[in-house]
Amino acid sequence: MRIVLTSHLRVNWIACEAHGMCAELLPERITLDDWGYPIIDERPIPAELEAHARRAVDACPTLALALERAQARRR
Amino acid sequence: MSGGPAPATLPRILAGVRSHAPMALAHHLELHGALPRFTRGRQSSALLDELQRSGLRGRGGAAFPTATKMAAVLAARGRATVVANGCEGEPASVKDRLLLERLPHLVIDGAVLAAQAVDAADVFITVDEHARSAAHAIHRALRERNDVPRGRLRVRLIAVPPGYLSGQETAVVNFLGGGPAKPTATPPPIFQRGVNRRPTLVNNVETLAHVALIARHGAGWFRELGSQTDPGSKLVTASGAVVNPGVFEIEAGAPVASLLNAAGGCTSQLRAFLLGGYAGTWVTAETGYELTLSSDALADVGASLGAGIVLALPSSACPVAEISSVAAWLSAQSAGQCGPCFNGLHAIATTLEQLRVGVGGPGALARISRWGALAAGRGSCAHPDGVVRFVRSAIDVFGPEFAEHSRRGPCPVCLRPRLLSTPFATPARAAA
């Protein structure tokens, strides 16, 4: 068994103002609801999407999107 | 534990409660004995151990293990703060107000013990600012006692603006720190960074009343009632179509039927029960009559007791009108901070009212279901989740009534006043 780091997207719903930049920059994981707020795919972000995810986080005008690292055990 | 054995009978918390006046300190001490003291260090960890063994869970709605929460606060860096939460924004519950008004010393005992358990310097007892008699009773009780303030421990009474979400724990913490009584984003969790950035323990006042008795009589005594997983007694507010609505202390896991008996029986034939309050779950009368009020039995039907709420809806009421008016009220109670909650609950409530008056169109229920999926789990607090649970279970239970309304529009009963209360006038919705 080894410990790997996985990345997940997390929205601060109070800060989010539905600018929608994140869905433009990371359509593989983020779509928008009826009112323009992000619907996040909960699956971990794979390595090939990591740079795009970070761009989406950096582009959020209200700093409402975060990329969080969590430890996961994998056999 | 001091205080010696007490019989495993009810009432425990409500022992000696009188209908018109708060229990005086002398009577309180005569009934329960002196408050045991747990000084810093080994003795306060003995109190935590006893609470751990008792299996006490929070009585504010979330049913989180009390000792686990206290241990997390104790382990966090910095001097802790305790909040004895008596805000009770839930319209179908009056048990916290009863405790504050009639048994203030039991609440204060529990708050002082909790402060000892987590080594806190400050205790805030929070009450709804409209609950004047509750505030008055706590204020008078604090003046009766010579054990608070003690050393560095300060106990203060704080009135919080009314609102369904004012008692939500991050909202209370935000208000005590000088902000509005609205939920805030977590993390950080309040057990690490709460009031004035200190580790903060927020306990419901009923939870603290149980702490006051467990500290005196021990975990074994507490567990003489209830089951292994759901021990002790609970306060339940029974309302709706019962002869004597009010607060009853029941054994955890008692049958719904015995609660109805305690409330003097039903006033008319029942259609359904609302379990757990306005963030709770509807079940049909047939299902409800057979239920026991244990967390396991309720979980089997997708329900929980929440803050201890059983509301009996009579067959004579119009469920569609009741659901529509409560949903509109809950939508207006949204703090308006999170988009999916603010927009989703408004869309759901508006469509429910269209359904009631028969202009929802054929896709109305499907739209509500879709918006429910968009709102639940997408807020900073659990408000949208609770509203969606309430509405979804209502649509399941009252399918025939909803179908009838969408075909024929408002029914004659719709024109009568509502049974489910929607108190404190709601502020006008701000523009989105």
Coordinates of C-alpha atoms in Angstrom, one line a residue:
Chain A
M1 CA 0.0 0.0 0.0
R2 CA 1.3 3.5 -0.8
I3 CA 0.0 6.9 -0.1
V4 CA -0.7 9.2 -3.1
L5 CA -1.7 12.8 -3.3
T6 CA -4.9 13.5 -5.2
S7 CA -6.3 16.9 -6.1
H8 CA -9.9 18.0 -5.9
L9 CA -11.7 21.2 -6.8
R10 CA -13.6 23.0 -4.0
V11 CA -16.0 25.9 -4.4
N12 CA -16.5 28.6 -1.7
W13 CA -20.2 29.1 -2.4
I14 CA -20.4 32.4 -0.5
A15 CA -17.5 33.9 -2.5
C16 CA -18.7 32.5 -5.9
E17 CA -20.5 35.1 -8.1
A18 CA -21.0 33.0 -11.1
H19 CA -18.5 34.6 -13.4
G20 CA -18.1 31.3 -15.2
M21 CA -14.4 31.6 -16.0
C22 CA -13.7 28.2 -14.5
A23 CA -16.1 26.4 -16.8
E24 CA -14.4 28.0 -19.8
L25 CA -10.9 27.0 -18.7
L26 CA -11.8 23.5 -17.4
P27 CA -14.8 22.1 -19.3
E28 CA -13.5 18.6 -18.6
R29 CA -14.6 18.9 -15.0
I30 CA -16.8 22.0 -14.7
T31 CA -20.2 22.8 -16.2
L32 CA -22.6 25.6 -15.2
D33 CA -26.1 25.3 -13.7
D34 CA -29.2 27.3 -14.7
W35 CA -27.9 30.3 -12.9
G36 CA -24.3 30.2 -14.0
Y37 CA -22.8 28.6 -10.9
P38 CA -20.3 25.8 -11.3
I39 CA -21.2 22.1 -11.2
I40 CA -18.0 20.4 -10.2
D41 CA -17.2 16.8 -11.2
E42 CA -16.0 15.3 -7.9
R43 CA -13.5 12.9 -9.4
P44 CA -9.9 13.6 -8.6
I45 CA -8.0 15.8 -11.1
P46 CA -5.6 13.6 -13.2
A47 CA -2.1 14.8 -13.8
E48 CA -2.8 15.9 -17.4
L49 CA -5.5 18.3 -16.3
E50 CA -3.6 19.7 -13.3
A51 CA -2.2 22.7 -15.1
H52 CA -5.6 23.5 -16.6
A53 CA -7.2 23.2 -13.1
R54 CA -4.7 25.6 -11.7
R55 CA -5.4 28.1 -14.4
A56 CA -9.1 27.9 -13.6
V57 CA -8.4 28.5 -9.9
D58 CA -6.1 31.5 -10.7
A59 CA -8.6 33.0 -13.1
C60 CA -11.5 33.1 -10.6
P61 CA -12.2 36.8 -10.0
T62 CA -13.5 36.2 -6.5
L63 CA -10.9 33.5 -5.4
A64 CA -13.9 31.1 -4.9
L65 CA -12.3 28.1 -6.5
A66 CA -9.5 26.1 -4.8
L67 CA -7.5 23.1 -5.7
E68 CA -7.1 20.9 -2.6
R69 CA -4.7 18.1 -2.1
A70 CA -5.8 15.1 -0.1
Q71 CA -4.0 12.0 0.8
A72 CA -5.5 8.8 -0.5
R73 CA -4.2 5.3 0.1
R74 CA -3.9 3.1 -2.9
R75 CA -2.9 -0.6 -3.0
Chain B
M1 CA -19.5 10.6 40.0
S2 CA -21.2 12.4 42.8
G3 CA -24.9 12.8 43.3
G4 CA -25.5 9.0 43.7
P5 CA -27.8 6.9 41.7
A6 CA -31.1 8.2 40.5
P7 CA -34.0 6.1 39.3
A8 CA -34.2 5.2 35.6
T9 CA -37.5 6.9 35.2
L10 CA -38.8 9.9 33.4
P11 CA -38.9 12.8 33.6
R12 CA -35.2 13.5 34.1
I13 CA -34.6 16.9 32.5
L14 CA -38.2 18.0 33.0
A15 CA -38.4 16.9 36.6
G16 CA -40.0 19.6 38.8
V17 CA -40.8 21.8 35.8
R18 CA -43.6 24.2 36.6
S19 CA -45.9 25.8 34.0
H20 CA -45.4 29.5 35.0
A21 CA -42.1 30.2 36.7
P22 CA -38.5 29.4 36.3
M23 CA -37.1 26.9 38.8
A24 CA -35.3 28.8 41.6
L25 CA -31.7 27.9 42.5
A26 CA -32.7 26.4 45.8
H27 CA -35.3 24.1 44.2
H28 CA -32.8 23.2 41.5
L29 CA -30.2 22.2 44.1
E30 CA -32.7 20.3 46.2
L31 CA -33.8 18.3 43.1
H32 CA -30.4 17.6 41.4
G33 CA -27.8 18.2 44.1
A34 CA -24.8 20.4 43.9
L35 CA -22.9 20.9 40.7
P36 CA -19.8 18.8 40.7
R37 CA -16.6 20.6 40.0
F38 CA -14.0 19.4 37.6
T39 CA -10.8 21.3 37.9
R40 CA -8.4 21.7 35.1
G41 CA -6.4 18.6 34.1
R42 CA -7.2 15.1 35.3
Q43 CA -10.6 15.9 36.6
S44 CA -11.9 17.6 33.5
S45 CA -10.6 14.7 31.5
A46 CA -12.7 12.4 33.8
L47 CA -15.8 14.5 32.8
L48 CA -14.9 14.0 29.1
D49 CA -14.5 10.3 29.6
E50 CA -17.8 10.0 31.3
L51 CA -19.5 11.9 28.4
Q52 CA -17.7 9.6 26.0
R53 CA -19.1 6.5 27.8
S54 CA -22.6 8.0 28.0
G55 CA -22.8 8.1 24.2
L56 CA -24.6 11.5 24.4
R57 CA -25.2 13.0 21.0
G58 CA -26.1 16.6 20.2
R59 CA -29.7 17.5 20.5
G60 CA -29.7 20.5 18.2
G61 CA -30.4 18.4 15.1
A62 CA -27.1 17.1 13.8
A63 CA -26.8 14.4 16.6
F64 CA -23.0 14.6 16.6
P65 CA -21.2 12.8 19.5
T66 CA -20.8 15.4 22.2
A67 CA -17.6 14.1 23.7
T68 CA -15.9 13.9 20.3
K69 CA -16.7 17.5 19.6
M70 CA -15.4 18.6 23.0
A71 CA -12.2 16.6 22.5
A72 CA -11.6 18.3 19.1
V73 CA -12.0 21.8 20.8
L74 CA -9.7 20.8 23.6
A75 CA -7.1 19.5 21.2
A76 CA -7.1 22.8 19.1
R77 CA -4.6 25.5 19.7
G78 CA -5.7 28.4 21.9
R79 CA -8.0 29.1 24.8
A80 CA -11.5 27.8 24.0
T81 CA -14.9 29.5 24.0
V82 CA -18.2 27.8 24.7
V83 CA -21.5 28.7 23.2
A84 CA -24.7 27.4 24.8
N85 CA -27.0 27.7 21.8
G86 CA -30.6 28.5 22.6
C87 CA -31.5 30.4 19.4
E88 CA -34.0 27.8 18.1
G89 CA -35.0 29.3 14.8
E90 CA -37.1 26.1 14.0
P91 CA -40.8 27.1 14.1
A92 CA -41.9 23.6 15.0
S93 CA -39.7 23.4 18.1
V94 CA -40.1 25.1 21.5
K95 CA -38.0 22.8 23.7
D96 CA -35.0 25.1 23.9
R97 CA -37.2 28.0 24.9
L98 CA -38.9 25.8 27.6
L99 CA -35.4 24.9 29.0
L100 CA -34.3 28.5 29.0
E101 CA -37.5 29.9 30.5
R102 CA -38.2 27.2 33.1
L103 CA -34.9 25.4 33.8
P104 CA -32.2 28.0 33.4
H105 CA -30.0 26.5 36.1
L106 CA -29.8 23.2 34.3
V107 CA -28.6 25.0 31.1
I108 CA -26.1 27.1 33.1
D109 CA -24.8 24.0 34.9
G110 CA -24.2 22.3 31.5
A111 CA -22.5 25.4 30.1
V112 CA -20.2 25.6 33.1
L113 CA -19.3 21.9 32.9
A114 CA -18.7 22.2 29.2
A115 CA -16.3 25.1 29.9
Q116 CA -14.5 22.9 32.4
A117 CA -14.3 20.0 29.9
V118 CA -12.6 22.1 27.2
D119 CA -10.8 24.6 29.5
A120 CA -12.7 27.6 28.2
A121 CA -12.5 31.1 29.5
D122 CA -15.7 32.4 28.0
V123 CA -19.3 31.1 27.9
F124 CA -21.9 32.8 25.7
I125 CA -25.5 31.8 26.2
T126 CA -27.3 32.8 23.1
V127 CA -31.1 33.3 22.8
D128 CA -33.4 34.6 20.2
E129 CA -33.8 38.4 20.8
H130 CA -37.6 38.0 20.6
A131 CA -37.6 35.4 23.4
R132 CA -37.7 38.0 26.1
S133 CA -38.9 35.7 28.9
A134 CA -36.1 33.2 28.1
A135 CA -33.5 35.9 28.3
H136 CA -35.0 37.3 31.5
A137 CA -35.0 33.8 33.2
I138 CA -31.3 33.2 32.3
H139 CA -30.4 36.7 33.4
R140 CA -32.1 36.3 36.8
A141 CA -30.6 32.8 37.2
L142 CA -27.1 34.0 36.6
R143 CA -27.6 36.6 39.3
E144 CA -28.8 34.0 41.7
R145 CA -25.6 32.0 41.5
N146 CA -22.3 32.6 43.2
D147 CA -20.3 30.1 41.2
V148 CA -20.2 32.2 38.0
P149 CA -18.1 34.1 37.3
R150 CA -15.5 31.8 38.7
G151 CA -11.8 32.4 38.3
R152 CA -11.3 33.3 34.7
L153 CA -14.6 31.9 33.5
R154 CA -17.1 34.6 32.3
V155 CA -20.7 33.7 31.4
R156 CA -22.6 36.2 29.2
L157 CA -26.1 36.2 27.8
I158 CA -26.3 37.3 24.2
A159 CA -29.5 38.1 22.2
V160 CA -29.3 37.0 18.6
P161 CA -31.6 38.4 15.8
P162 CA -34.4 36.0 14.9
G163 CA -34.1 33.9 11.8
Y164 CA -34.3 30.3 10.7
L165 CA -30.5 30.2 10.2
S166 CA -29.5 32.5 13.1
G167 CA -28.9 29.4 15.3
Q168 CA -26.8 27.6 12.7
E169 CA -23.5 27.2 14.4
T170 CA -21.2 29.3 12.1
A171 CA -23.9 32.0 12.1
V172 CA -23.9 32.2 15.9
V173 CA -20.1 32.3 15.9
N174 CA -20.1 35.0 13.2
F175 CA -22.6 37.1 15.2
L176 CA -20.6 36.7 18.4
G177 CA -17.5 37.9 16.5
G178 CA -19.3 41.1 15.5
G179 CA -20.6 40.0 12.1
P180 CA -24.2 39.3 10.9
A181 CA -26.0 36.2 12.1
K182 CA -25.4 34.4 8.8
P183 CA -23.5 31.2 8.1
T184 CA -19.9 31.5 7.0
A185 CA -17.7 29.3 4.8
T186 CA -15.8 26.5 6.4
P187 CA -13.0 25.4 6.6
P188 CA -11.5 26.4 9.0
P189 CA -13.9 24.5 11.3
I190 CA -15.2 26.4 14.3
F191 CA -13.6 23.9 16.7
Q192 CA -10.3 25.3 15.5
R193 CA -11.2 28.9 14.7
G194 CA -14.5 30.2 16.0
V195 CA -15.5 33.2 18.1
N196 CA -12.7 35.8 17.8
R197 CA -10.6 33.1 16.1
R198 CA -10.6 30.9 19.2
P199 CA -11.5 27.2 19.3
T200 CA -15.2 27.2 19.9
L201 CA -17.6 24.6 21.2
V202 CA -21.2 25.2 20.2
N203 CA -23.7 22.9 22.0
N204 CA -27.5 23.0 22.0
V205 CA -28.9 24.0 25.4
E206 CA -30.7 20.6 25.7
T207 CA -27.4 18.8 25.1
L208 CA -25.9 20.8 28.0
A209 CA -28.9 20.0 30.2
H210 CA -28.0 16.3 29.7
V211 CA -24.3 17.1 30.4
A212 CA -25.5 18.6 33.7
L213 CA -27.2 15.3 34.7
I214 CA -24.5 12.9 33.4
A215 CA -21.9 14.8 35.4
R216 CA -24.0 14.2 38.5
H217 CA -25.3 10.6 38.0
G218 CA -22.8 9.1 35.5
A219 CA -22.8 7.5 32.1
G220 CA -24.3 4.2 33.4
W221 CA -27.4 6.0 34.7
F222 CA -27.8 7.9 31.4
R223 CA -27.7 4.6 29.5
E224 CA -30.4 3.0 31.6
L225 CA -32.8 4.5 29.1
G226 CA -32.6 4.1 25.3
S227 CA -30.5 1.8 23.3
Q228 CA -26.8 1.1 22.8
T229 CA -26.6 3.4 19.8
D230 CA -29.2 6.0 20.9
P231 CA -29.1 6.2 24.7
G232 CA -30.8 8.4 27.2
S233 CA -33.9 10.6 27.0
K234 CA -34.9 13.3 24.6
L235 CA -37.1 16.4 24.5
V236 CA -39.6 16.3 21.7
T237 CA -42.0 19.0 20.6
A238 CA -45.3 17.4 19.5
S239 CA -47.6 19.7 17.6
G240 CA -50.3 19.8 14.9
A241 CA -53.4 17.7 15.4
V242 CA -52.8 16.6 19.0
V243 CA -55.0 17.5 22.0
N244 CA -52.1 18.9 24.1
P245 CA -49.3 20.2 21.9
G246 CA -46.1 20.8 23.8
V247 CA -42.7 19.5 24.9
F248 CA -42.4 15.9 26.2
E249 CA -39.4 14.1 27.5
I250 CA -39.3 10.6 26.0
E251 CA -37.0 7.6 26.2
A252 CA -34.9 7.5 23.1
G253 CA -36.6 4.9 20.8
A254 CA -40.0 5.3 22.3
P255 CA -42.9 4.6 19.9
V256 CA -44.6 7.5 18.1
A257 CA -47.9 6.1 19.5
S258 CA -46.7 6.7 23.1
L259 CA -45.7 10.3 22.3
L260 CA -49.2 10.8 20.8
N261 CA -50.7 9.4 24.0
A262 CA -48.6 11.7 26.1
A263 CA -49.9 14.6 24.0
G264 CA -53.5 13.5 24.8
G265 CA -54.1 11.7 21.5
C266 CA -55.0 13.1 18.1
T267 CA -57.8 15.6 17.5
S268 CA -58.7 14.1 14.1
Q269 CA -57.7 11.6 11.6
L270 CA -54.1 12.0 10.5
R271 CA -52.7 12.2 7.0
A272 CA -49.0 12.4 7.7
F273 CA -46.2 13.2 10.1
L274 CA -43.4 15.7 9.7
L275 CA -40.4 14.3 11.5
G276 CA -37.4 16.5 12.4
G277 CA -38.9 19.9 11.5
Y278 CA -38.8 22.2 8.5
A279 CA -35.5 20.6 7.4
G280 CA -37.0 17.2 8.0
T281 CA -38.9 14.4 6.4
W282 CA -42.6 13.7 5.7
V283 CA -43.9 10.2 6.3
T284 CA -47.5 8.9 5.8
A285 CA -49.7 8.5 8.9
E286 CA -49.6 4.7 8.4
T287 CA -45.8 4.6 8.4
G288 CA -45.6 7.1 11.3
Y289 CA -47.9 5.3 13.6
E290 CA -45.7 2.2 13.5
L291 CA -42.4 4.0 14.0
T292 CA -40.3 4.2 17.0
L293 CA -38.4 7.5 17.6
S294 CA -34.9 5.8 17.6
S295 CA -32.3 7.1 15.2
D296 CA -32.0 3.7 13.6
A297 CA -35.7 3.2 13.0
L298 CA -36.0 6.7 11.6
A299 CA -33.0 6.3 9.4
D300 CA -34.7 3.3 7.8
V301 CA -37.5 5.5 6.5
G302 CA -35.0 8.2 5.5
A303 CA -35.9 10.4 8.5
S304 CA -34.4 11.7 11.7
L305 CA -35.8 13.4 14.8
G306 CA -33.8 16.5 14.1
A307 CA -34.0 18.8 17.1
G308 CA -36.8 16.6 18.4
I309 CA -39.8 17.4 16.3
V310 CA -43.0 15.4 15.5
L311 CA -45.8 17.3 13.8
A312 CA -49.1 15.5 13.1
L313 CA -50.8 16.8 9.9
P314 CA -54.6 16.1 10.0
S315 CA -56.4 14.8 6.9
S316 CA -58.5 18.0 7.0
A317 CA -55.4 20.1 6.1
C318 CA -54.3 20.8 2.5
P319 CA -50.7 19.5 2.3
V320 CA -50.0 21.3 -1.0
A321 CA -50.9 24.6 0.6
E322 CA -48.8 23.8 3.7
I323 CA -45.8 22.7 1.7
S324 CA -46.0 25.7 -0.6
S325 CA -46.2 28.2 2.2
V326 CA -43.4 26.6 4.2
A327 CA -41.2 26.3 1.1
A328 CA -41.7 30.0 0.4
W329 CA -40.8 30.9 3.9
L330 CA -37.7 28.7 3.9
S331 CA -36.6 30.2 0.6
A332 CA -36.9 33.7 2.2
Q333 CA -34.9 32.5 5.1
S334 CA -31.9 31.7 2.9
A335 CA -29.1 34.0 3.9
G336 CA -28.8 34.8 0.2
Q337 CA -25.1 34.2 0.2
C338 CA -24.8 31.1 -2.0
G339 CA -26.1 31.2 -5.5
P340 CA -27.5 27.7 -5.8
C341 CA -29.5 28.1 -2.5
F342 CA -30.7 31.6 -3.2
N343 CA -31.8 30.8 -6.8
G344 CA -32.7 27.2 -6.4
L345 CA -35.0 27.5 -3.4
H346 CA -36.8 30.5 -4.9
A347 CA -37.4 28.5 -8.1
I348 CA -38.7 25.5 -6.2
A349 CA -41.0 27.6 -4.0
T350 CA -42.4 29.6 -6.9
T351 CA -43.1 26.4 -8.8
L352 CA -44.8 24.8 -5.8
E353 CA -47.2 27.8 -5.5
Q354 CA -47.9 27.5 -9.3
L355 CA -48.7 23.8 -8.7
R356 CA -51.1 24.7 -5.9
V357 CA -53.0 27.1 -8.0
G358 CA -53.0 24.8 -11.0
V359 CA -50.8 26.7 -13.4
G360 CA -47.6 24.7 -13.0
G361 CA -48.0 22.8 -16.3
P362 CA -47.2 19.1 -16.8
G363 CA -43.4 19.5 -16.2
A364 CA -43.7 21.2 -12.8
L365 CA -42.7 18.3 -10.6
A366 CA -39.8 17.4 -12.9
R367 CA -38.5 21.0 -12.7
I368 CA -38.7 20.9 -8.9
S369 CA -36.8 17.6 -8.8
R370 CA -34.1 19.0 -11.1
W371 CA -33.7 22.2 -9.1
G372 CA -33.6 20.2 -5.9
A373 CA -30.6 18.2 -7.3
L374 CA -28.9 21.5 -8.2
A375 CA -29.5 23.1 -4.8
A376 CA -28.7 20.2 -2.4
G377 CA -25.1 20.0 -1.3
R378 CA -24.1 23.2 -3.0
G379 CA -24.3 25.7 -0.2
S380 CA -21.9 26.8 2.5
C381 CA -24.4 25.4 5.1
A382 CA -26.9 22.6 5.0
H383 CA -30.0 24.8 4.5
P384 CA -30.6 23.9 0.8
D385 CA -30.2 20.2 1.7
G386 CA -32.8 20.5 4.4
V387 CA -35.3 22.3 2.2
V388 CA -34.9 19.8 -0.6
R389 CA -35.4 16.9 1.9
F390 CA -38.6 18.6 3.1
V391 CA -40.0 19.2 -0.4
R392 CA -38.9 15.8 -1.9
S393 CA -40.5 13.8 0.9
A394 CA -43.6 15.9 0.6
I395 CA -43.9 15.1 -3.1
D396 CA -43.5 11.4 -2.3
V397 CA -46.1 11.3 0.5
F398 CA -48.6 13.7 -1.0
G399 CA -48.5 12.5 -4.6
P400 CA -52.4 12.3 -5.0
E401 CA -52.9 15.8 -3.5
F402 CA -50.2 17.3 -5.8
A403 CA -51.8 15.6 -8.8
E404 CA -55.3 16.9 -7.9
H405 CA -54.0 20.5 -7.5
S406 CA -52.1 20.5 -10.8
R407 CA -55.4 19.3 -12.5
R408 CA -57.9 21.4 -10.7
G409 CA -56.1 24.3 -9.0
P410 CA -56.8 25.5 -5.5
C411 CA -59.0 23.5 -3.2
P412 CA -61.5 24.9 -0.7
V413 CA -59.2 24.1 2.3
C414 CA -56.4 26.2 0.7
L415 CA -58.4 29.3 1.6
R416 CA -58.2 28.6 5.3
P417 CA -55.3 29.7 7.4
R418 CA -52.2 27.5 7.4
L419 CA -51.5 25.0 10.1
L420 CA -47.7 25.1 9.8
S421 CA -46.4 28.4 11.2
T422 CA -44.1 30.7 9.3
P423 CA -43.1 33.2 12.0
F424 CA -41.2 36.5 12.1
A425 CA -42.1 38.5 9.0
T426 CA -39.6 37.8 6.3
P427 CA -37.5 40.6 5.0
A428 CA -38.0 41.5 1.4
R429 CA -35.8 39.6 -0.9
A430 CA -32.8 41.5 -2.1
A431 CA -32.2 41.6 -5.8
A432 CA -30.2 38.6 -6.9

